[in-house]
mmCIF file of C-alpha atoms and ligand atoms in Angstrom:
data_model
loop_
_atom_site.group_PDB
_atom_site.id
_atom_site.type_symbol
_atom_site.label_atom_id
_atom_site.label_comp_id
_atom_site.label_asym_id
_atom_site.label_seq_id
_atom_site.Cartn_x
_atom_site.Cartn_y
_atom_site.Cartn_z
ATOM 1 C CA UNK A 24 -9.724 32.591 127.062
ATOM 2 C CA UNK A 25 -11.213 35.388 128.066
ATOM 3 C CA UNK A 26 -9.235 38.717 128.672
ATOM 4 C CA UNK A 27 -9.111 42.397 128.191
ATOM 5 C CA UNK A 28 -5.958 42.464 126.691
ATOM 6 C CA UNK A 29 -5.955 44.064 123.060
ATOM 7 C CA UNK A 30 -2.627 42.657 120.965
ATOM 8 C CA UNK A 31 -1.286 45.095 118.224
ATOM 9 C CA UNK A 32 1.635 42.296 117.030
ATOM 10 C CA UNK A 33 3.617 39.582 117.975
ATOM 11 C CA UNK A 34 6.998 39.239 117.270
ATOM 12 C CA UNK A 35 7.773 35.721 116.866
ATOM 13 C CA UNK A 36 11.126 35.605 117.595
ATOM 14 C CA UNK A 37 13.346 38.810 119.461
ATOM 15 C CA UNK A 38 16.850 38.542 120.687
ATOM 16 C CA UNK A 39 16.603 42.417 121.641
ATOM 17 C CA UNK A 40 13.950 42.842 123.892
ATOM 18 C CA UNK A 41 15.180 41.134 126.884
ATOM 19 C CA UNK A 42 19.066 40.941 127.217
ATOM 20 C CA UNK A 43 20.258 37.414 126.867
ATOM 21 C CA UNK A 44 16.942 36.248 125.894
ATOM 22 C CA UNK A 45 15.427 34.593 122.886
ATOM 23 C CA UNK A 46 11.818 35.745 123.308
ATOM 24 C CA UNK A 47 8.472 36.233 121.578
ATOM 25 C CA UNK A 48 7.382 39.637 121.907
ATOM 26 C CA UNK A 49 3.919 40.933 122.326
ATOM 27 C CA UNK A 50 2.973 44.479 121.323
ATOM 28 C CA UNK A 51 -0.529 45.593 122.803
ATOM 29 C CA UNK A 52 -2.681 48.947 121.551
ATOM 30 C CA UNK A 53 -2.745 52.011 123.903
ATOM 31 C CA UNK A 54 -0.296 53.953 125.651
ATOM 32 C CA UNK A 55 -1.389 57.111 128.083
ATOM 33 C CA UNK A 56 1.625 58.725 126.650
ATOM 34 C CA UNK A 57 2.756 60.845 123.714
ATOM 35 C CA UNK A 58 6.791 61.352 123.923
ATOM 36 C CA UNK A 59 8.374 63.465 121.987
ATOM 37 C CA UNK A 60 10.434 61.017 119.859
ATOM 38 C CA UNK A 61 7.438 58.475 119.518
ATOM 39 C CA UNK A 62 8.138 56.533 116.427
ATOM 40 C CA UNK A 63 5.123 54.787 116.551
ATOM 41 C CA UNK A 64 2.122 56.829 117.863
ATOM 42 C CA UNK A 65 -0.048 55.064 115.736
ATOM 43 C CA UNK A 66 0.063 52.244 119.120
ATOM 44 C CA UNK A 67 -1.154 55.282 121.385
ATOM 45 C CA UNK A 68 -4.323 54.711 120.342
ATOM 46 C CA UNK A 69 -5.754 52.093 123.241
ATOM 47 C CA UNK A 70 -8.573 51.162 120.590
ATOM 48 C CA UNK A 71 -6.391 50.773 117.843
ATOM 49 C CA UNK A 72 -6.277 47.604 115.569
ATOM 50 C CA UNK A 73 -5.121 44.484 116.619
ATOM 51 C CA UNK A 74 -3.697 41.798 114.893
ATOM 52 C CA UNK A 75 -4.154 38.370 117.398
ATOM 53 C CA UNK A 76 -6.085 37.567 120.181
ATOM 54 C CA UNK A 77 -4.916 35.952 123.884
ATOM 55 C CA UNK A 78 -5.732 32.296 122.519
ATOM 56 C CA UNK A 79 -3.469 32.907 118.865
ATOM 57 C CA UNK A 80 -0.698 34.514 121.143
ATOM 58 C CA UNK A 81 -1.206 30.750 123.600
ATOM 59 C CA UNK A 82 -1.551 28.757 120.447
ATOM 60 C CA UNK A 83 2.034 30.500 118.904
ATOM 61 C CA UNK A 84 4.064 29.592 122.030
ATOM 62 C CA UNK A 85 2.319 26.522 122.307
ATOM 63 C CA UNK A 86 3.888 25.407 118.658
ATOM 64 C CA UNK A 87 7.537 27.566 119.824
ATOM 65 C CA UNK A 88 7.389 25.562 123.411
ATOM 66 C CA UNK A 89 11.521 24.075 123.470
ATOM 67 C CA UNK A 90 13.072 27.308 121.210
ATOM 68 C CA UNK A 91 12.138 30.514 123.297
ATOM 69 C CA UNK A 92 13.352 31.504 126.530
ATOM 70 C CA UNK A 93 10.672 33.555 127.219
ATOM 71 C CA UNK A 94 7.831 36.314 126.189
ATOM 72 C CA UNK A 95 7.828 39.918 126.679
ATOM 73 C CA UNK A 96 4.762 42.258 126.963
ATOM 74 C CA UNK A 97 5.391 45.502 125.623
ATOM 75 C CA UNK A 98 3.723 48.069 123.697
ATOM 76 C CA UNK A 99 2.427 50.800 123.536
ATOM 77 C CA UNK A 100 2.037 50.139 127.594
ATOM 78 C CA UNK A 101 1.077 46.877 128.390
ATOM 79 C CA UNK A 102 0.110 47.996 132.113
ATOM 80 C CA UNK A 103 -3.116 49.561 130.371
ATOM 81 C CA UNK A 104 -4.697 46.727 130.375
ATOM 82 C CA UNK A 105 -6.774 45.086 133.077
ATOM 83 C CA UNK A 106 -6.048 41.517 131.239
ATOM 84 C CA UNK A 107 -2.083 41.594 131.887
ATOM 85 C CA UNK A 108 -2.156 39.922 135.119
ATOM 86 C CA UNK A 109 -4.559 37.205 133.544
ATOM 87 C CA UNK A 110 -2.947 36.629 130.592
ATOM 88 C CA UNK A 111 0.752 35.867 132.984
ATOM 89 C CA UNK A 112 -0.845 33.989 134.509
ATOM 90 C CA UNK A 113 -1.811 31.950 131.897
ATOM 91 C CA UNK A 114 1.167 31.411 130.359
ATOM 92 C CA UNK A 115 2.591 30.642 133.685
ATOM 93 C CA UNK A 116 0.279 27.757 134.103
ATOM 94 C CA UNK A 117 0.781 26.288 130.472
ATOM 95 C CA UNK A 118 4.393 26.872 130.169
ATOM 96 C CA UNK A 119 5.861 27.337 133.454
ATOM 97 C CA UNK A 120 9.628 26.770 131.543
ATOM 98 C CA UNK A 121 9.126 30.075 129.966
ATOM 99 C CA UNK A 122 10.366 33.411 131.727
ATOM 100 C CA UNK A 123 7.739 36.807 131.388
ATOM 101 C CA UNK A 124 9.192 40.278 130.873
ATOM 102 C CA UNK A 125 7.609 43.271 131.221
ATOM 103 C CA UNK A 126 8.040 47.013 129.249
ATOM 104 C CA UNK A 127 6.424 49.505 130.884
ATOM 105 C CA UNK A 128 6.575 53.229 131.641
ATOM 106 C CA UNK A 129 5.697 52.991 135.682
ATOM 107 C CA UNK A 130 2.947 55.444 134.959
ATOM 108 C CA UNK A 131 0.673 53.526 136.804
ATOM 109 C CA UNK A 132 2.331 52.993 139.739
ATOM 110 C CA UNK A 133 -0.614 50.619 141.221
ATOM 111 C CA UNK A 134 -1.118 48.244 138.459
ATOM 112 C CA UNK A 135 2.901 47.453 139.092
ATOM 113 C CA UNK A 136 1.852 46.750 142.658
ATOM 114 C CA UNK A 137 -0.869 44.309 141.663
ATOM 115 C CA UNK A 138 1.269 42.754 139.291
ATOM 116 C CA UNK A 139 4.384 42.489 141.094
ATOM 117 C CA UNK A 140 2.604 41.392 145.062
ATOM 118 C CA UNK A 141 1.516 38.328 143.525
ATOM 119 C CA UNK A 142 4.096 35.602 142.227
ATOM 120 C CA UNK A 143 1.694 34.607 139.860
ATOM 121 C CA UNK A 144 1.758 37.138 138.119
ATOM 122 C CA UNK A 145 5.202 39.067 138.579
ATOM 123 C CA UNK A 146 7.228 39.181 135.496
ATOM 124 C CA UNK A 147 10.962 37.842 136.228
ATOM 125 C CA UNK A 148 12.116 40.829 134.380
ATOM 126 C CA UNK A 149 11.469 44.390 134.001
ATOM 127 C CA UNK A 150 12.663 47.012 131.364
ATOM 128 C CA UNK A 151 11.328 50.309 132.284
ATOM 129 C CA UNK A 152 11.944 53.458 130.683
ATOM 130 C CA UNK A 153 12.296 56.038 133.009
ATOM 131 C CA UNK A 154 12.352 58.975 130.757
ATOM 132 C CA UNK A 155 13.168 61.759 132.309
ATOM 133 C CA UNK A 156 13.520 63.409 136.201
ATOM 134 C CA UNK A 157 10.840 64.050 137.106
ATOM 135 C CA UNK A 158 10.555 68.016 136.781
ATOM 136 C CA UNK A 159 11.087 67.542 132.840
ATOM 137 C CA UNK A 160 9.195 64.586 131.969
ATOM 138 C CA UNK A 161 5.757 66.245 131.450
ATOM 139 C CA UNK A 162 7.354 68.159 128.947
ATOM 140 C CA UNK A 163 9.264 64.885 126.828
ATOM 141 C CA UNK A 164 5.993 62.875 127.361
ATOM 142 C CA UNK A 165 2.935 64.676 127.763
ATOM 143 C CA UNK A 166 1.844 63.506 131.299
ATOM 144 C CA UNK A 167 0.988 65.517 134.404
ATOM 145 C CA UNK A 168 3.585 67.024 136.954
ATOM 146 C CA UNK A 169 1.569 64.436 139.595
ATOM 147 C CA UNK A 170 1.908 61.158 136.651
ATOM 148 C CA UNK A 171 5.976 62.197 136.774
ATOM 149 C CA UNK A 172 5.802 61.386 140.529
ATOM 150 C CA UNK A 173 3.473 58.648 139.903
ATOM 151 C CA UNK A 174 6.527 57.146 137.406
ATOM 152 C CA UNK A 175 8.603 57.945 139.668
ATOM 153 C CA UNK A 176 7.014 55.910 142.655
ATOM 154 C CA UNK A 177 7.476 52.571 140.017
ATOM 155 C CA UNK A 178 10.794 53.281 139.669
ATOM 156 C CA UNK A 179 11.242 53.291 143.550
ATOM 157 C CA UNK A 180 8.869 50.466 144.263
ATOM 158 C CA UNK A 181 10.628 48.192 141.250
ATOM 159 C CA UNK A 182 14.187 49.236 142.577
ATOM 160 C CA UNK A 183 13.046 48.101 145.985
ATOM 161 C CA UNK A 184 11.749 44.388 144.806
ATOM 162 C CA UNK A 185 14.950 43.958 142.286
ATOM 163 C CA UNK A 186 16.992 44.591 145.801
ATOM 164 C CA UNK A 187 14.939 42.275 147.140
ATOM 165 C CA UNK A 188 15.647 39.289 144.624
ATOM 166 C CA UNK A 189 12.022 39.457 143.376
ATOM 167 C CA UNK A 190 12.498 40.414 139.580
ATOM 168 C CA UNK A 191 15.218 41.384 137.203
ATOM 169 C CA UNK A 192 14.936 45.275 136.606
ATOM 170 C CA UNK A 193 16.427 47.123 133.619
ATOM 171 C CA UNK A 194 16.237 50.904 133.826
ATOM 172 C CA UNK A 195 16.771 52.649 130.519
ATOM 173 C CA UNK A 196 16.303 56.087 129.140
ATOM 174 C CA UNK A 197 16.124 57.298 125.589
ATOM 175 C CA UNK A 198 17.949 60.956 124.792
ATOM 176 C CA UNK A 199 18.934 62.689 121.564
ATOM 177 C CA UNK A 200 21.720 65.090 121.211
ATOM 178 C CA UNK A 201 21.773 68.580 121.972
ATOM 179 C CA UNK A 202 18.230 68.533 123.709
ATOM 180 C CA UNK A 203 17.464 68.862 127.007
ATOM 181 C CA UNK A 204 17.296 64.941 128.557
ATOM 182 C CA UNK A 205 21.549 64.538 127.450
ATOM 183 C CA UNK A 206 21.705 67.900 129.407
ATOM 184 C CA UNK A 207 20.271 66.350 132.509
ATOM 185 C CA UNK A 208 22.118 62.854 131.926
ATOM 186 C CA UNK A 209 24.275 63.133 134.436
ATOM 187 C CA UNK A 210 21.260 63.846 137.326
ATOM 188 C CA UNK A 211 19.427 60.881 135.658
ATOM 189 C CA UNK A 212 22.432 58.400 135.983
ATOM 190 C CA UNK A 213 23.037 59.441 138.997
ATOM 191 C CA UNK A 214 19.166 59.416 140.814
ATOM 192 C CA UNK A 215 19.637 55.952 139.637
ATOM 193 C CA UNK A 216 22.646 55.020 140.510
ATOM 194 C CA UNK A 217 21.416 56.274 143.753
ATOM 195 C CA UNK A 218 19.084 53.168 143.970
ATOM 196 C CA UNK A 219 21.430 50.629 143.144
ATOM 197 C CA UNK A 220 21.092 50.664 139.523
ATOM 198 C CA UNK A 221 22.270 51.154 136.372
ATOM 199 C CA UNK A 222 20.941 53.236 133.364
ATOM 200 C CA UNK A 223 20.728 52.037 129.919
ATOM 201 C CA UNK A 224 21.214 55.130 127.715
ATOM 202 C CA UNK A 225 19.384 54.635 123.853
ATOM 203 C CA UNK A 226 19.890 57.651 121.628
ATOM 204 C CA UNK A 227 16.601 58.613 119.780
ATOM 205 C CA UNK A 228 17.167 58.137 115.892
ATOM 206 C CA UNK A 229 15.289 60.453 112.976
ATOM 207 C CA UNK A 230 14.091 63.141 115.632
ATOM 208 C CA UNK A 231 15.174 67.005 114.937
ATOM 209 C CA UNK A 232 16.689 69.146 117.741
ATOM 210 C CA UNK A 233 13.713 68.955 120.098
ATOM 211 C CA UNK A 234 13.108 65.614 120.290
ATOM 212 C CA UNK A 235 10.222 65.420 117.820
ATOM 213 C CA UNK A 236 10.069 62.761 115.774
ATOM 214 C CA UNK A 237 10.407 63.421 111.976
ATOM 215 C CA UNK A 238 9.861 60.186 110.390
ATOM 216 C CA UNK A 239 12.320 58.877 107.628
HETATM 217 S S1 SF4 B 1420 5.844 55.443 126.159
HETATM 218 FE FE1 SF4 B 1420 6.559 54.404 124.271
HETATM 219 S S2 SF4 B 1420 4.678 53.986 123.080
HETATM 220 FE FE2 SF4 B 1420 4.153 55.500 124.657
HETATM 221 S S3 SF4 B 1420 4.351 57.463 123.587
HETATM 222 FE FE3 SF4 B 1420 6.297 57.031 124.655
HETATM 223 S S4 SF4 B 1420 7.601 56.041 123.117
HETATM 224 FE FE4 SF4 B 1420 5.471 55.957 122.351
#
């Protein structure tokens, strides 16, 4: 089939990318970000190499159809990509047992609409990494003090539909020690909190005291 949909890597089989979940987990090229504590910036790169295209990711789930509970897009940022929405909605049609979950940053805050309006292509769950408040996050991830609110607005917008029984949402954040984002924890937990939710904290490994990753 035809999409616009560049895949970095599949993961075969995950039991960590979706709680509960055995899934198969698709990594796609590009991300408009360039956090701090990136361990993988080499994925940044929206014209970077890929591995598989849209029919080899069909034709693996075709021949794991019975063992996986479901796939997960993730990246990079998946939401980059014009072909998400087509590509759901293709594995919807051929294996409508199988549940979609979605990583994403929020940072486009209209591509979550597009996706999430139309059943046919809303994922049933969302893990999205809200990063910072918004007053700090151009500073952890690179983006502009008007993409902050823009991540913001997913955050509201996905808060609003899991309320509203549409989708599963998992908000997470990643921090290191002594920096700035376990300073501001508390505000973070409770901003979400605030919205009905709760935050899943991840400590940033190999990173020195800013945040920077330092590779092992
Ligand atoms: S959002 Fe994820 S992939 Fe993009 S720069 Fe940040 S850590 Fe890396």
């Amino acid at each position: 089939m035809q999409a616009n949909f560049p895949i970095a890597g599949i993961m075969p089989f995950s039991a960590t990318d979706w709680p509960g979940k055995l899934t198969a987990s698709v990594f796609t090229t590009g991300c408009p970000w360039a956090c701090v504590y990136c361990h993988n910036p080499a994925l940044q790169d929206p014209y970077g190499e890929t591995t598989a295209t849209v029919d080899e990711l069909m034709e693996l789930l075709a021949s794991r159809e019975g063992l996986l509970d479901a796939v997960v897009f993730s990246g990079g940022e998946p939401t980059m990509h014009r072909g998400l929405p087509v590509v759901i909605r293709e594995v919807r049609r051929r294996f409508p047992a199988l549940g979609v979950g979605l990583h994403t940053c929020g940072y486009l805050p209209s591509r979550i609409h597009e996706l999430v309006d139309d059943p046919t292509s809303r994922p049933d769950w969302v893990g999205l990494d809200v990063k910072a408040l918004p007053e700090t996050l151009p500073g952890v991830v690179g983006c502009t003090p008007a993409g902050a609110r823009n991540a913001w607005e997913s955050l509201n917008f996905l808060a609003e539909a899991s309320a509203a029984g549409l989708l599963e949402l998992q908000v997470r954040t990643t921090v290191w020690h002594g920096g700035i984002l376990e300073e501001q924890l508390p505000r973070l937990q409770e901003e979400v909190a605030s919205r009905g939710l709760d935050l899943v904290i991840q400590w940033a490994h190999d990173v020195d005291s800013d945040g920077h990753y330092v590779g092992v």
